[in-house]
PDB file of C-alpha atoms in Angstrom:
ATOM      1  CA  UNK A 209     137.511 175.185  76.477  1.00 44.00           C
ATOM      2  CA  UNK A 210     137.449 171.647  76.818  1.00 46.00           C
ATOM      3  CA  UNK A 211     134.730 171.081  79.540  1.00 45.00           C
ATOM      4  CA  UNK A 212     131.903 172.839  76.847  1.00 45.00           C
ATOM      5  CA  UNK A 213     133.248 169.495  74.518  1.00 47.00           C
ATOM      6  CA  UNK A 214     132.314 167.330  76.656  1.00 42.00           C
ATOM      7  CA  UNK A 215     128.602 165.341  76.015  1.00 42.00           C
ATOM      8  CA  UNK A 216     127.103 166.606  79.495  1.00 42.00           C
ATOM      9  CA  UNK A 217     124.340 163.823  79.579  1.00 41.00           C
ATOM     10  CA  UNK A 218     127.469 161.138  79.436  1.00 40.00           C
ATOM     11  CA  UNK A 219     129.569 163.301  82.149  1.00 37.00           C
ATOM     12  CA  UNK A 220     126.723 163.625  84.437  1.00 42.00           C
ATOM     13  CA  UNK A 221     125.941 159.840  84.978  1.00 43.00           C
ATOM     14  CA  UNK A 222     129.561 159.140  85.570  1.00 40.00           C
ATOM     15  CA  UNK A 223     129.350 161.811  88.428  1.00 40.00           C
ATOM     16  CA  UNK A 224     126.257 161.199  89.827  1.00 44.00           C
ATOM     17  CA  UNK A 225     126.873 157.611  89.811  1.00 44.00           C
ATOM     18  CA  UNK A 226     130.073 158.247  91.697  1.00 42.00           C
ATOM     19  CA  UNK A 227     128.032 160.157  94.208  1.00 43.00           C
ATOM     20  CA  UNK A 228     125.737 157.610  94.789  1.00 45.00           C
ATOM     21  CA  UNK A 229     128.388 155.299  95.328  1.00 45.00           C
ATOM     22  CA  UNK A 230     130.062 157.308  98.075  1.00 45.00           C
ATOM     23  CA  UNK A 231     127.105 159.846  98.931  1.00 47.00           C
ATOM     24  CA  UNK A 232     129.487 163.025  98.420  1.00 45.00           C
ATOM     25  CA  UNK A 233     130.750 164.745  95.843  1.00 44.00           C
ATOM     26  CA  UNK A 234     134.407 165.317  97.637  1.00 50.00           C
ATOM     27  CA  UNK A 235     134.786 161.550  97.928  1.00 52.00           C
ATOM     28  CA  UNK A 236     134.951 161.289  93.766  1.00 58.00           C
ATOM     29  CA  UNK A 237     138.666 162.771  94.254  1.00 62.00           C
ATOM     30  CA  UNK A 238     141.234 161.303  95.965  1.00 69.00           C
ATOM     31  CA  UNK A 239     144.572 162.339  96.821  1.00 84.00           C
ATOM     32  CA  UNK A 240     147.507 160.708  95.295  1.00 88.00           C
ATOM     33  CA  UNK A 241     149.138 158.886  98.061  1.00 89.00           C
ATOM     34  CA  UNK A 242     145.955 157.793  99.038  1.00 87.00           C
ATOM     35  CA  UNK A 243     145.136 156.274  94.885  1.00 88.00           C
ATOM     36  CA  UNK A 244     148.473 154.749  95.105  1.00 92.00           C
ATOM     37  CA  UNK A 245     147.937 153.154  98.419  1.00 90.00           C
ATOM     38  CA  UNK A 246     144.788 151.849  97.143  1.00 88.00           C
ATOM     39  CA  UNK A 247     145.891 150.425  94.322  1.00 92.00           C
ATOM     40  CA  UNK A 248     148.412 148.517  95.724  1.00 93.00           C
ATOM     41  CA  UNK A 249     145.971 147.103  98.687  1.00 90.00           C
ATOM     42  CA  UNK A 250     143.989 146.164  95.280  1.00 90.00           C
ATOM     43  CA  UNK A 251     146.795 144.044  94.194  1.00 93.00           C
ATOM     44  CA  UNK A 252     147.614 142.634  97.126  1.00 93.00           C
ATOM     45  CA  UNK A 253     144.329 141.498  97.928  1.00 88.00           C
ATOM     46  CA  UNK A 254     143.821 140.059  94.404  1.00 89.00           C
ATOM     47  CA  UNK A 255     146.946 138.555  94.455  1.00 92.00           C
ATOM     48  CA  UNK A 256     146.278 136.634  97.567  1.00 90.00           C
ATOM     49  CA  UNK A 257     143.167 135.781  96.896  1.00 84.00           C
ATOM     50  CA  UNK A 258     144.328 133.465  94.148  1.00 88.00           C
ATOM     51  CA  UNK A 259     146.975 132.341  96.807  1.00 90.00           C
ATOM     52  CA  UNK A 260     150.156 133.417  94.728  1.00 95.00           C
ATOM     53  CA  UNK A 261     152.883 134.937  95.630  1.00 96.00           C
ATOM     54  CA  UNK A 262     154.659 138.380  94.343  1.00 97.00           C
ATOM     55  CA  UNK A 263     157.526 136.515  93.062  1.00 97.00           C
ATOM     56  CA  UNK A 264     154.770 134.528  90.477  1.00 97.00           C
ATOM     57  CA  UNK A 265     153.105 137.985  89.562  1.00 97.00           C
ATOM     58  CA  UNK A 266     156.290 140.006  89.368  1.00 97.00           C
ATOM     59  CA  UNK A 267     157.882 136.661  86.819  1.00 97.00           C
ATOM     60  CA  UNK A 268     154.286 136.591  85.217  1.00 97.00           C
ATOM     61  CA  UNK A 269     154.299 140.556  84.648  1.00 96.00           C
ATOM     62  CA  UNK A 270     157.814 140.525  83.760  1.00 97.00           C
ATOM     63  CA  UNK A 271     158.316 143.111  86.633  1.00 96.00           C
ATOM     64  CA  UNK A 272     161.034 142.718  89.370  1.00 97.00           C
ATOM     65  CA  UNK A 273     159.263 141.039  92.752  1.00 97.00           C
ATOM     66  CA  UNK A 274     160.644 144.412  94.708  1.00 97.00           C
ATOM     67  CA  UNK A 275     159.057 146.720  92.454  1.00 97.00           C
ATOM     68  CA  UNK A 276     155.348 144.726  92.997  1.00 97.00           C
ATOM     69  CA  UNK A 277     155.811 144.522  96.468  1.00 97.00           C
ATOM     70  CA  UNK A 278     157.369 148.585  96.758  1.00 97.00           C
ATOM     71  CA  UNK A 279     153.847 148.789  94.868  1.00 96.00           C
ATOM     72  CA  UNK A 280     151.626 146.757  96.872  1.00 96.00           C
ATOM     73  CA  UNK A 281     153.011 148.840  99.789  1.00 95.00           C
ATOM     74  CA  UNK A 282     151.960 151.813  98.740  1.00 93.00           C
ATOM     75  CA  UNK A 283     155.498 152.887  98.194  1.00 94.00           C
ATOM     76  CA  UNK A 284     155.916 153.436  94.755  1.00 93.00           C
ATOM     77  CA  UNK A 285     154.090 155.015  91.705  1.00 93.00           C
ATOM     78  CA  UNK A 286     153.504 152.341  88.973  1.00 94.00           C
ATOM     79  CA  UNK A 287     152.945 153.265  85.623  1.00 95.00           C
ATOM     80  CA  UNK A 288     150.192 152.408  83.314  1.00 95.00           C
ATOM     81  CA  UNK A 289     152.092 150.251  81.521  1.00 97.00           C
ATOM     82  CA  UNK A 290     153.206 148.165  84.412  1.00 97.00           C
ATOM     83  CA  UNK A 291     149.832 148.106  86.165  1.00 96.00           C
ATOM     84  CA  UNK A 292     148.635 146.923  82.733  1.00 97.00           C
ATOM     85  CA  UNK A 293     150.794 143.746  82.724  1.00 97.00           C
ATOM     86  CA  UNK A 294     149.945 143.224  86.959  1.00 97.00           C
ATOM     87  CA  UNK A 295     146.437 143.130  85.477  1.00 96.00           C
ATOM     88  CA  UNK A 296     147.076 140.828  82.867  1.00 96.00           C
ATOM     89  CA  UNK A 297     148.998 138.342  85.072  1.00 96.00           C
ATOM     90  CA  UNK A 298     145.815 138.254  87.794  1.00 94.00           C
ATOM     91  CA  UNK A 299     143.517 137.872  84.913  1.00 92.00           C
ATOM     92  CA  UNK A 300     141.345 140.598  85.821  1.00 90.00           C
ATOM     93  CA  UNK A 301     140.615 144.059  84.543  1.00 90.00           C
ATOM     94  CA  UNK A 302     142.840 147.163  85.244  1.00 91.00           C
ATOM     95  CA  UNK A 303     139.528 148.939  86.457  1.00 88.00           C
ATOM     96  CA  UNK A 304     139.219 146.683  89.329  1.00 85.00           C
ATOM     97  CA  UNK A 305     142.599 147.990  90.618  1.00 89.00           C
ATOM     98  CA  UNK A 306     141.381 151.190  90.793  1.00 85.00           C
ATOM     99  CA  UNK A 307     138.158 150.444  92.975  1.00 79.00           C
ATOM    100  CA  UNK A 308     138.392 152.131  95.869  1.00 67.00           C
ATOM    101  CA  UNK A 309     136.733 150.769  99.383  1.00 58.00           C
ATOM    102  CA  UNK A 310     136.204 147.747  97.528  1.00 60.00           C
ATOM    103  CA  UNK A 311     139.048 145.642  98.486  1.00 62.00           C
ATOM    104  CA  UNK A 312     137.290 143.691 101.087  1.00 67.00           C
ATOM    105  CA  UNK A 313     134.427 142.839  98.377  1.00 72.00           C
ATOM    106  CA  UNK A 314     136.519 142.036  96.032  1.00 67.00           C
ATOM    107  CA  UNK A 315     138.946 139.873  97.882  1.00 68.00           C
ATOM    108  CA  UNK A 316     135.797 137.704  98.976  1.00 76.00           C
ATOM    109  CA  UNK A 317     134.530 137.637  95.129  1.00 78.00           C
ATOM    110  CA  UNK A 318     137.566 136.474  94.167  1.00 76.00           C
ATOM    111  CA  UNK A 319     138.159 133.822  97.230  1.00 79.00           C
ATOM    112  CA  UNK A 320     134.599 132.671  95.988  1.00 84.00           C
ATOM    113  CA  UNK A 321     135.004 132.495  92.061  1.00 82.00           C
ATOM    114  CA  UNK A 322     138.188 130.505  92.671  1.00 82.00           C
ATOM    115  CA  UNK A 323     136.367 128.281  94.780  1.00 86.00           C
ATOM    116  CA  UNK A 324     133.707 127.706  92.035  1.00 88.00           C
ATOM    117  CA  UNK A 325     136.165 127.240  89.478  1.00 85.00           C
ATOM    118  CA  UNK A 326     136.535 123.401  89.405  1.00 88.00           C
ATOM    119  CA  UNK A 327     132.279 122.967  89.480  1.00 90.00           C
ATOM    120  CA  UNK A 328     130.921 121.809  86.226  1.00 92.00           C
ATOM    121  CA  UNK A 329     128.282 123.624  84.157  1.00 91.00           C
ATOM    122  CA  UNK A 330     125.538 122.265  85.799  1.00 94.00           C
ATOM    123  CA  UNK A 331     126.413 122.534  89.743  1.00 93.00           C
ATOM    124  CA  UNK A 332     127.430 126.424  88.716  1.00 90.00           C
ATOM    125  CA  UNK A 333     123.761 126.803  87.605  1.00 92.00           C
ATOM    126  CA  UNK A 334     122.404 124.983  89.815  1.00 93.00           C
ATOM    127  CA  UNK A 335     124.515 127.474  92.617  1.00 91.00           C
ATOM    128  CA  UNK A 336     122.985 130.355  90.429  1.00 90.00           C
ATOM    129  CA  UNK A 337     119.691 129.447  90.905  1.00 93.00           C
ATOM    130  CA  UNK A 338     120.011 129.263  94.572  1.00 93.00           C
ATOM    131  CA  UNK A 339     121.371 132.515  94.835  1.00 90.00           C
ATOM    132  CA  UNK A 340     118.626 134.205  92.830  1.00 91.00           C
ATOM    133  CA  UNK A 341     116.306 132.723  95.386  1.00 91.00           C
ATOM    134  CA  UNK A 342     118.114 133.600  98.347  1.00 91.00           C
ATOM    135  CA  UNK A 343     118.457 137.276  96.420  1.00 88.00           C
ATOM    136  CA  UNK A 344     114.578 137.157  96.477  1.00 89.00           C
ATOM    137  CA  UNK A 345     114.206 136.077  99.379  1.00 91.00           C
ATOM    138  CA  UNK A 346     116.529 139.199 100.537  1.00 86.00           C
ATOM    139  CA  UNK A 347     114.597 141.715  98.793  1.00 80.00           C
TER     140      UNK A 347
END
């Protein structure tokens, strides 16, 4: 059986760190509609964040702009493949598409790292600095 292959130690922190995250068990699974909706809400988000349109992802991805929007939608399973090059044209990891209740987070991360990224070395460390105070400060 596959399950007694499995290194239990490594299986166990994925699960119980998925159960912190969403304090149930039951909220590790999700239905399929419901992955596919939030993947494309992921995409949208990201996409907009960086203030581009579907039209530049879909050209960037090589994917036709009604298929990414049928996808951001929630309309239409997108395979790995696909999803892979929507990744690579946002510049971000294919994880973070699968994040789920994370979209408002990561829309504001985003909105805030493309902010920052026209800051030279030294204001962005000087901005780190201030936010490890104000994290101190916090805890």
């Amino acid at each position: 059986m596959l399950t007694t292959n499995l290194k239990k130690p490594f299986y166990n922190s994925i699960v119980s760190d998925s159960k912190e995250e969403n304090n149930s068990s039951n909220d590790i699974f999700r239905d399929d509609n419901e992955l596919i909706s939030s993947v494309g809400k992921n995409i949208r988000a990201i996409r907009k964040s960086q203030t581009k349109t579907i039209s530049e992802i879909a050209e960037m991805s090589g994917i036709l702009a009604k298929y990414l929007q049928s996808v951001e939608v929630g309309k239409r399973n997108i395979s790995i493949i696909n999803l892979n090059k929507i990744a690579r044209a946002l510049n971000v990891p294919i994880a973070i598409l699968f994040s789920y209740d994370h979209i408002e987070k990561t829309k504001k991360l985003l909105y805030i790292a493309n902010k920052l990224k026209n800051y030279s070395v030294l204001q962005l460390s000087n901005i780190d600095t201030i936010i490890k105070d104000l994290k101190n400060i916090v805890d």
